[in-house]
Amino acid sequence: MPVTYEEFADSRLSALLRYAVMLTGDPNTAQDLVQETMLRVQLNWRRVAHSDSPDGYVRKILTNQFVESRRASWWRRVLLRADPDPVVAAPSDHAAESAERDRVWSLLASLPRRQRAALVLRYYEDLPDQEIADILGCAVGTVRSSISRGLDALRAELVEAR
C-alpha cells in the first residue's frame, strides 16, 4: 500500500529542508523552496506515490525548482550563513570555524546552479552519478563534468585566495 502524503511529509520534511539549505545557503530561502516543492508534491501526490522512488521524485522537483529559479542571483547578494546539521564536537576556535563555513558558502555561491546542485547531491546527499543524472535530467557524463568543473573552480578559488 502506498504511503500517504502526510506520512511522506512527516518522514522526509526535515531531510528535504537540510538538502534545500545546502543548495540555497540560506535557511529562510530553503524553507520557501521546500514549501513550494511540497505544494507541488501534494497536488501531484498520486503520480509521486506511484513512482519507483517517491523520495527521488520529490528531490528532483526540489532540485529543478532551485536550478530553474528566476531569482538566480538572490544568493549572490546575501551573506550566506547556515549550519544545516550541527555536530557537537570538542571545544575549538568557533571564530575560525565560522569563518571557514562562511568561506565555503561563498565559494559554493560563486558556482553555477547546476554545478552547485551536482556537488551537493554528490557530497552532501552521497548519491551515485546515475541518481544525480536522473534528478538533474541530464546524462551521467554531464554530471561527472559538472562535478569536475565545480571542483576545479573551487580549487582555483582556494589557490587564488592563498
N, CA and C of each residue as an Amber inpcrd file, in Angstrom:
protein
   486
   0.8440000  -1.1900000   0.0000000   0.0000000   0.0000000   0.0000000
   0.8830000   1.2450000   0.0000000   0.6400000   2.1700000  -0.9230000
   1.4520000   3.3830000  -0.9920000   1.2990000   4.2400000   0.2780000
   2.3420000   4.9600000   0.5650000   2.3440000   5.8520000   1.7140000
   1.4800000   7.0760000   1.4030000   0.8840000   7.6660000   2.4250000
   0.0680000   8.8660000   2.2140000   0.9730000  10.0880000   2.1520000
   0.4340000  11.1730000   1.6240000   1.1930000  12.4240000   1.5560000
   1.6270000  12.8590000   2.9530000   0.7190000  12.7730000   3.9130000
   1.0190000  13.2000000   5.2800000   2.1460000  12.3700000   5.8870000
   2.1190000  11.0630000   5.6570000   3.1860000  10.1980000   6.1610000
   4.5240000  10.5340000   5.5040000   4.4780000  10.7740000   4.2110000
   5.6960000  11.1360000   3.4990000   6.2500000  12.4600000   4.0300000
   5.3830000  13.4430000   4.1640000   5.8230000  14.7540000   4.6430000
   6.4030000  14.6470000   6.0550000   5.7410000  13.8950000   6.9270000
   6.2490000  13.7320000   8.2950000   7.6220000  13.0820000   8.3190000
   7.8400000  12.1070000   7.4490000   9.0940000  11.3680000   7.4990000
  10.2350000  12.0420000   6.7300000   9.9530000  12.8560000   5.7280000
  11.0100000  13.3780000   4.8490000  11.2150000  14.8840000   4.9030000
  10.3430000  15.6090000   5.5830000  10.4120000  17.0660000   5.5480000
  11.7320000  17.6120000   6.0770000  12.2090000  17.0930000   7.1950000
  13.4530000  17.6320000   7.7560000  14.6450000  17.3340000   6.8430000
  14.6860000  16.1650000   6.2270000  15.7740000  15.8360000   5.3040000
  15.7240000  16.7270000   4.0630000  14.5230000  16.9810000   3.5550000
  14.3860000  17.8650000   2.4020000  14.8280000  19.2810000   2.7510000
  14.5080000  19.7240000   3.9540000  14.9160000  21.0580000   4.3800000
  16.4390000  21.1480000   4.4960000  17.0770000  20.1350000   5.0620000
  18.5510000  20.1380000   5.1450000  19.1650000  20.1900000   3.7510000
  18.6160000  19.4000000   2.8320000  19.1100000  19.3930000   1.4580000
  18.9200000  20.7760000   0.8210000  17.7660000  21.3830000   1.0280000
  17.4920000  22.7050000   0.4550000  18.4270000  23.7660000   1.0320000
  18.7510000  23.6570000   2.3130000  19.6970000  24.6040000   2.9130000
  21.0590000  24.4540000   2.2460000  21.4620000  23.2300000   1.9650000
  22.7480000  23.0150000   1.3030000  22.7330000  23.5920000  -0.1140000
  21.6020000  23.5190000  -0.7870000  21.5110000  24.0850000  -2.1320000
  21.4930000  25.6110000  -2.1010000  20.6830000  26.1670000  -1.2390000
  20.4530000  27.6100000  -1.2610000  21.4440000  28.3980000  -0.4190000
  21.9380000  27.7920000   0.6550000  22.8370000  28.5110000   1.5480000
  22.1150000  29.4160000   2.5160000  20.8050000  29.4010000   2.5140000
  20.0280000  30.2900000   3.3740000  18.8170000  29.5330000   3.9240000
  18.7040000  29.4230000   5.2500000  17.5910000  28.6580000   5.8250000
  16.2050000  29.1900000   5.4430000  16.0540000  30.4960000   5.3540000
  14.7420000  31.0550000   5.0170000  14.3600000  30.7580000   3.5690000
  15.3010000  30.9070000   2.6720000  15.0410000  30.5940000   1.2690000
  14.8080000  29.0980000   1.1020000  15.5490000  28.2990000   1.8680000
  15.3600000  26.8460000   1.8240000  13.9420000  26.4710000   2.2500000
  13.4410000  27.1210000   3.2910000  12.0690000  26.8480000   3.7310000
  11.0750000  27.1880000   2.6310000  11.2860000  28.3140000   1.9530000
  10.4000000  28.6910000   0.8490000  10.4600000  27.6570000  -0.2720000
  11.6610000  27.2130000  -0.5970000  11.8430000  26.2280000  -1.6580000
  11.1530000  24.9100000  -1.3080000  11.3070000  24.4660000  -0.0720000
  10.6630000  23.2210000   0.3620000   9.1480000  23.3850000   0.3760000
   8.6830000  24.5320000   0.8260000   7.2310000  24.7700000   0.8480000
   6.6520000  24.7160000  -0.5690000   7.3100000  25.3760000  -1.5220000
   6.8460000  25.3370000  -2.9130000   6.8870000  23.9050000  -3.4560000
   7.9320000  23.1880000  -3.1180000   8.0740000  21.8070000  -3.5730000
   6.9650000  20.9360000  -3.0070000   6.7290000  21.0400000  -1.7180000
   5.7120000  20.1950000  -1.0820000   4.3100000  20.5300000  -1.5790000
   4.0780000  21.7660000  -1.9440000   2.7950000  22.1230000  -2.5430000
   2.6250000  21.3970000  -3.8810000   3.6720000  21.4110000  -4.7030000
   3.6100000  20.6890000  -5.9790000   3.4540000  19.1890000  -5.7600000
   4.1520000  18.6840000  -4.7490000   4.0660000  17.2560000  -4.4450000
   2.6430000  16.8930000  -4.0340000   2.0460000  17.7020000  -3.1760000
   0.6870000  17.4080000  -2.7270000  -0.3010000  17.4380000  -3.8950000
  -0.1330000  18.3980000  -4.7930000  -1.0350000  18.4970000  -5.9370000
  -0.8780000  17.3180000  -6.9010000   0.2950000  16.7030000  -6.9110000
   0.5690000  15.5800000  -7.8180000   0.8670000  14.3070000  -7.0370000
   0.2690000  14.1610000  -5.8600000   0.6460000  13.0700000  -4.9780000
   0.4580000  11.6830000  -5.5990000  -0.5970000  11.4650000  -6.3480000
  -0.8110000  10.1310000  -6.9440000   0.3730000   9.7280000  -7.8160000
   0.8240000  10.6520000  -8.6430000   1.9540000  10.3720000  -9.5270000
   3.2260000  10.1350000  -8.6960000   3.4250000  10.9520000  -7.6750000
   4.6140000  10.8200000  -6.8210000   4.5830000   9.4890000  -6.0770000
   3.4630000   9.1700000  -5.4700000   3.3450000   7.9580000  -4.6600000
   3.5330000   6.6900000  -5.4860000   3.1410000   6.7180000  -6.7420000
   3.2500000   5.5380000  -7.5790000   4.5450000   5.4770000  -8.3810000
   5.4240000   6.4270000  -8.1580000   6.7190000   6.3870000  -8.8400000
   7.5880000   5.3140000  -8.1860000   8.6510000   4.9270000  -8.8640000
   9.5620000   3.9120000  -8.3150000  10.2090000   4.3810000  -7.0240000
  10.4840000   5.6850000  -6.9360000  11.1410000   6.2530000  -5.7580000
  10.5280000   7.6120000  -5.4460000   9.5120000   7.6490000  -4.5870000
   8.9010000   8.9350000  -4.2450000   9.9140000   9.9530000  -3.7140000
  10.8640000   9.4830000  -2.9130000  11.8720000  10.3940000  -2.3650000
  12.7190000  10.9990000  -3.4920000  13.1390000  10.1920000  -4.4200000
  13.9160000  10.6890000  -5.5520000  13.1110000  11.6310000  -6.4270000
  11.8430000  11.3120000  -6.6160000  10.9480000  12.1500000  -7.4160000
  10.8280000  13.5300000  -6.7920000  10.6410000  13.5720000  -5.4630000
  10.4900000  14.8520000  -4.7630000  11.8090000  15.6190000  -4.7690000
  12.9180000  14.9220000  -4.5760000  14.2240000  15.5810000  -4.6100000
  14.4600000  16.1860000  -5.9980000  13.9940000  15.4980000  -7.0430000
  14.1310000  16.0280000  -8.4040000  13.3050000  17.3000000  -8.5740000
  12.0900000  17.3100000  -8.0620000  11.2470000  18.5120000  -8.1280000
  11.9470000  19.6680000  -7.4260000  12.4490000  19.4150000  -6.2220000
  13.1080000  20.4560000  -5.4430000  14.3520000  20.9760000  -6.1730000
  15.1570000  20.0610000  -6.6920000  16.3860000  20.4540000  -7.3950000
  16.0650000  21.2620000  -8.6420000  15.0720000  20.8180000  -9.4000000
  14.6900000  21.5560000 -10.6090000  14.1920000  22.9500000 -10.2710000
  13.4310000  23.0840000  -9.2060000  12.9720000  24.4060000  -8.8010000
  14.1610000  25.2940000  -8.4450000  15.1470000  24.7340000  -7.7790000
  16.3320000  25.5080000  -7.4210000  17.1110000  25.9140000  -8.6720000
  17.3580000  24.9750000  -9.5690000  18.1630000  25.2420000 -10.7530000
  17.4640000  26.2350000 -11.6820000  16.1550000  26.1060000 -11.8120000
  15.4100000  26.9210000 -12.7700000  14.8220000  28.1890000 -12.1640000
  15.1470000  28.4680000 -10.9440000  14.5800000  29.6280000 -10.2680000
  14.8620000  30.9180000 -11.0290000  13.8570000  31.7630000 -11.1190000
  14.0310000  33.0590000 -11.7780000  14.8000000  34.0330000 -10.8960000
  14.9140000  33.6750000  -9.6430000  15.6510000  34.5300000  -8.7100000
  17.0950000  34.0280000  -8.6280000  17.7220000  33.8580000  -9.7780000
  19.0280000  33.1970000  -9.8490000  20.1340000  33.9280000  -9.1090000
  20.0110000  35.1890000  -8.8930000  21.1270000  35.9080000  -8.2720000
  20.8780000  36.2760000  -6.8230000  19.7810000  35.8250000  -6.2410000
  19.4790000  36.2210000  -4.8550000  20.5800000  35.8200000  -3.9030000
  21.1560000  34.6460000  -4.0910000  22.1370000  34.1610000  -3.1370000
  23.4910000  34.8300000  -3.3170000  23.7180000  35.4740000  -4.4330000
  24.9660000  36.2170000  -4.6100000  24.9510000  37.5140000  -3.8140000
  23.7590000  38.0110000  -3.5300000  23.6390000  39.2770000  -2.8070000
  23.5240000  39.0860000  -1.3030000  23.4330000  37.8670000  -0.8540000
  23.1990000  37.5750000   0.5520000  24.4710000  37.0150000   1.1740000
  24.7730000  37.4400000   2.3790000  25.8650000  36.8110000   3.1060000
  25.3510000  35.4650000   3.5540000  25.9490000  34.4120000   3.0310000
  25.4300000  33.0770000   3.2530000  25.8990000  32.5380000   4.5890000
  24.9450000  32.2160000   5.4380000  25.2490000  31.6370000   6.7360000
  24.2070000  30.5690000   7.0250000  24.6850000  29.3500000   7.2580000
  23.7800000  28.2750000   7.6380000  24.6010000  27.1100000   8.1530000
  24.0550000  26.4340000   9.1040000  24.6480000  25.1960000   9.5970000
  23.5120000  24.1960000   9.6260000  23.2780000  23.4750000   8.5080000
  22.0930000  22.6510000   8.3780000  22.0040000  21.4850000   9.3500000
  23.1170000  20.9590000   9.7780000  23.0860000  19.7990000  10.6490000
  24.2310000  19.9220000  11.6520000  24.0540000  20.7630000  12.6910000
  25.1620000  21.0000000  13.6110000  25.6180000  19.7140000  14.2880000
  26.9230000  19.6030000  14.4710000  27.5190000  18.4390000  15.1020000
  28.1940000  18.8960000  16.3860000  27.9390000  18.1870000  17.4670000
  28.5680000  18.5210000  18.7260000  29.9820000  17.9680000  18.6840000
  30.9570000  18.8480000  18.8780000  32.3520000  18.4330000  18.8010000
  33.1060000  18.9700000  20.0020000  34.3440000  18.5890000  20.0820000
  35.2020000  19.0800000  21.1530000  35.3490000  20.5910000  21.0180000
  35.5700000  21.2810000  22.1360000  35.7310000  22.7340000  22.0710000
  36.8480000  23.1110000  21.0930000  36.5790000  24.1490000  20.3020000
  37.5690000  24.5970000  19.3310000  37.3930000  26.0850000  19.1100000
  38.1080000  26.5990000  18.1550000  38.0440000  28.0170000  17.8380000
  36.7800000  28.2810000  17.0140000  35.7380000  28.7730000  17.6680000
  34.4570000  28.9900000  16.9890000  34.5580000  30.0570000  15.9100000
  35.3770000  31.0550000  16.1380000  35.5240000  32.1170000  15.1380000
  36.1450000  31.5530000  13.8600000  37.1460000  30.7080000  14.0150000
  37.7930000  30.1080000  12.8410000  36.8200000  29.1900000  12.1060000
  36.0410000  28.4040000  12.8530000  35.0560000  27.5140000  12.2260000
  34.0070000  28.3170000  11.4640000  33.5510000  29.3910000  12.0740000
  32.5450000  30.2390000  11.4310000  33.1110000  30.8860000  10.1660000
  34.3460000  31.3550000  10.2500000  34.9770000  31.9660000   9.0810000
  35.1450000  30.9410000   7.9590000  35.5400000  29.7200000   8.3120000
  35.7100000  28.6710000   7.3080000  34.3700000  28.2970000   6.6730000
  33.3140000  28.1950000   7.4780000  31.9770000  27.8790000   6.9520000
  31.5180000  28.9840000   6.0130000  31.7350000  30.2410000   6.3990000
  31.3620000  31.3610000   5.5340000  32.1450000  31.3260000   4.2200000
  33.4030000  30.9510000   4.3180000  34.2360000  30.8670000   3.1220000
  33.7180000  29.7800000   2.1790000  33.3570000  28.6290000   2.7270000
  32.8070000  27.5450000   1.9010000  31.5110000  27.9950000   1.2390000
  30.6250000  28.6450000   1.9900000  29.3670000  29.1310000   1.4010000
  29.6370000  30.1190000   0.2850000  30.5960000  31.0050000   0.5010000
  30.9230000  31.9890000  -0.5350000  31.4440000  31.3080000  -1.7900000
  32.2970000  30.3050000  -1.6050000  32.8290000  29.5840000  -2.7530000
  31.7220000  28.8340000  -3.4940000  30.8580000  28.1680000  -2.7560000
  29.7450000  27.4550000  -3.3930000  28.8180000  28.4250000  -4.1200000
  28.6000000  29.5850000  -3.5170000  27.6960000  30.5710000  -4.1250000
  28.2310000  31.0890000  -5.4460000  29.5370000  31.0030000  -5.6480000
  30.1230000  31.5040000  -6.8920000  29.9370000  30.5390000  -8.0600000
  29.5410000  29.3150000  -7.7710000  29.3700000  28.3080000  -8.8240000
  28.0310000  28.4650000  -9.5380000  27.9620000  28.0610000 -10.8110000
  26.6610000  27.9920000 -11.4870000  25.7470000  27.0070000 -10.7420000
  24.4570000  27.2210000 -10.8310000  23.4840000  26.4380000 -10.0640000
  23.5640000  24.9360000 -10.3190000  23.7330000  24.5120000 -11.5560000
  23.7840000  23.0760000 -11.8500000  25.0290000  22.4320000 -11.2490000
  26.1570000  23.1350000 -11.3020000  27.3730000  22.6050000 -10.6850000
  27.1910000  22.5090000  -9.1740000  26.6050000  23.5380000  -8.5940000
  26.3780000  23.5340000  -7.1530000  25.4450000  22.3950000  -6.7720000
  24.3710000  22.2210000  -7.5190000  23.4250000  21.1400000  -7.2390000
  24.1170000  19.7780000  -7.3680000  24.9340000  19.6100000  -8.4020000
  25.6370000  18.3300000  -8.5940000  26.5850000  18.0590000  -7.4240000
  27.3090000  19.0690000  -6.9780000  28.2280000  18.8920000  -5.8420000
  27.4810000  18.5630000  -4.5610000  26.3700000  19.2380000  -4.3120000
  25.5800000  18.9710000  -3.0990000  24.9950000  17.5630000  -3.1510000
  24.4750000  17.1730000  -4.3060000  23.9160000  15.8300000  -4.4290000
  24.9910000  14.7620000  -4.2330000  26.1980000  15.0080000  -4.7130000
  27.2790000  14.0280000  -4.5830000  27.8310000  14.0020000  -3.1610000
  28.2250000  15.1680000  -2.6400000  28.9870000  15.1730000  -1.4010000
  28.1470000  15.3770000  -0.1390000  26.9430000  15.9070000  -0.2690000
  26.0790000  16.0520000   0.9030000  25.0400000  14.9250000   0.9500000
  24.4000000  14.6780000  -0.1850000  23.3830000  13.6280000  -0.2490000
  23.9970000  12.2560000  -0.5190000  25.2660000  12.2110000  -0.9320000
  26.0130000  10.9770000  -1.1670000  25.3310000  10.0790000  -2.2040000
  24.8860000  10.6920000  -3.2950000  24.1950000   9.9510000  -4.3470000
  25.1690000   9.5350000  -5.4450000  24.9130000   8.4070000  -6.0940000
  25.7470000   7.9890000  -7.2320000  25.4160000   8.8220000  -8.4760000
  26.3130000   8.7520000  -9.4560000  26.1640000   9.5540000 -10.6740000
  24.8070000   9.3620000 -11.3560000  24.3330000   8.1150000 -11.4550000
  23.0820000   7.8600000 -12.1630000  21.8970000   8.5530000 -11.4850000
  21.8310000   8.5150000 -10.1650000  20.7320000   9.1880000  -9.4560000
  20.8200000  10.6920000  -9.6230000  22.0340000  11.2280000  -9.5740000
  22.2150000  12.6770000  -9.7880000  21.7490000  13.0380000 -11.1890000
  22.1170000  12.2230000 -12.1680000  21.6960000  12.4670000 -13.5500000
  20.1750000  12.4430000 -13.6720000  19.5400000  11.4910000 -12.9950000
  18.0740000  11.4140000 -13.0230000  17.4480000  12.6660000 -12.4160000
  18.0080000  13.1300000 -11.3090000  17.4620000  14.3100000 -10.6320000
  17.6590000  15.5630000 -11.4840000  18.8520000  15.7110000 -12.0650000
  19.1460000  16.9090000 -12.8570000  18.6200000  16.8120000 -14.2870000
  18.1780000  15.6140000 -14.6860000  17.6380000  15.4460000 -16.0290000
  18.7020000  15.5680000 -17.1090000  19.8450000  14.9420000 -16.8680000
  20.9320000  15.0110000 -17.8400000  21.6490000  13.6650000 -17.8860000
  22.6660000  13.5720000 -18.7230000  23.4340000  12.3410000 -18.8600000
  24.4330000  12.1970000 -17.7130000  24.8430000  10.9730000 -17.4490000
  25.8270000  10.7020000 -16.4000000  27.1300000  11.4450000 -16.6890000
  27.5270000  11.4970000 -17.9450000  28.7420000  12.2280000 -18.3140000
  28.6550000  13.7040000 -17.9870000  27.4700000  14.2690000 -18.1510000
  27.2620000  15.6750000 -17.8060000  27.4010000  15.8880000 -16.3050000
  26.9020000  14.9410000 -15.5250000  27.0430000  15.0220000 -14.0640000
  28.5200000  15.0180000 -13.6940000  29.2620000  14.0830000 -14.2420000
  30.6910000  13.9810000 -13.9330000  31.4300000  15.2420000 -14.3500000
  31.0640000  15.7710000 -15.4980000  31.6810000  17.0030000 -15.9800000
  31.3460000  18.1810000 -15.0610000  30.0890000  18.2710000 -14.6410000
  29.6730000  19.3580000 -13.7450000  30.4100000  19.2860000 -12.4160000
  30.5320000  18.0800000 -11.8790000  31.2430000  17.9050000 -10.6080000
  32.7130000  18.2510000 -10.7870000  33.3090000  17.7830000 -11.8430000
  34.7170000  18.0600000 -12.1000000  34.9680000  19.5510000 -12.2710000
  34.1450000  20.2080000 -13.0550000  34.2980000  21.6570000 -13.2690000
  34.0510000  22.4360000 -11.9850000  33.0640000  22.0040000 -11.2190000
  32.7920000  22.6710000  -9.9410000  33.9630000  22.5440000  -8.9870000
  34.5140000  21.3380000  -8.8800000  35.6720000  21.1280000  -8.0040000
  36.8850000  21.9130000  -8.5000000  37.0860000  21.9530000  -9.8240000
  38.1890000  22.7340000 -10.3840000  38.0380000  24.2130000 -10.0390000
  36.8210000  24.7220000 -10.1490000  36.5770000  26.1300000  -9.8280000
  36.8290000  26.4100000  -8.3470000  36.3960000  25.4890000  -7.4880000
  36.6280000  25.6580000  -6.0450000  38.1200000  25.6180000  -5.7430000
  38.8350000  24.6830000  -6.3460000  40.2930000  24.5990000  -6.1420000
  40.9840000  25.8750000  -6.5990000  40.5930000  26.3820000  -7.7590000
  41.1960000  27.5970000  -8.2840000  40.9710000  28.7810000  -7.3280000
  39.7690000  28.8740000  -6.7800000  39.4590000  29.9400000  -5.8290000
  40.3010000  29.7960000  -4.5670000  40.4720000  28.5650000  -4.0950000
  41.2720000  28.3380000  -2.8870000  42.7340000  28.6970000  -3.1240000
  43.2800000  28.3330000  -4.2830000  44.6710000  28.6510000  -4.6010000
  44.8380000  30.1590000  -4.7250000  43.8910000  30.8090000  -5.3860000
  43.9360000  32.2540000  -5.5720000  43.8560000  33.0000000  -4.2390000
  43.0970000  32.4610000  -3.3110000  42.9090000  33.1230000  -2.0080000
  44.1610000  33.0520000  -1.1390000  45.0310000  32.0930000  -1.4220000
  46.2550000  31.9400000  -0.6150000  47.2180000  32.9560000  -1.0130000
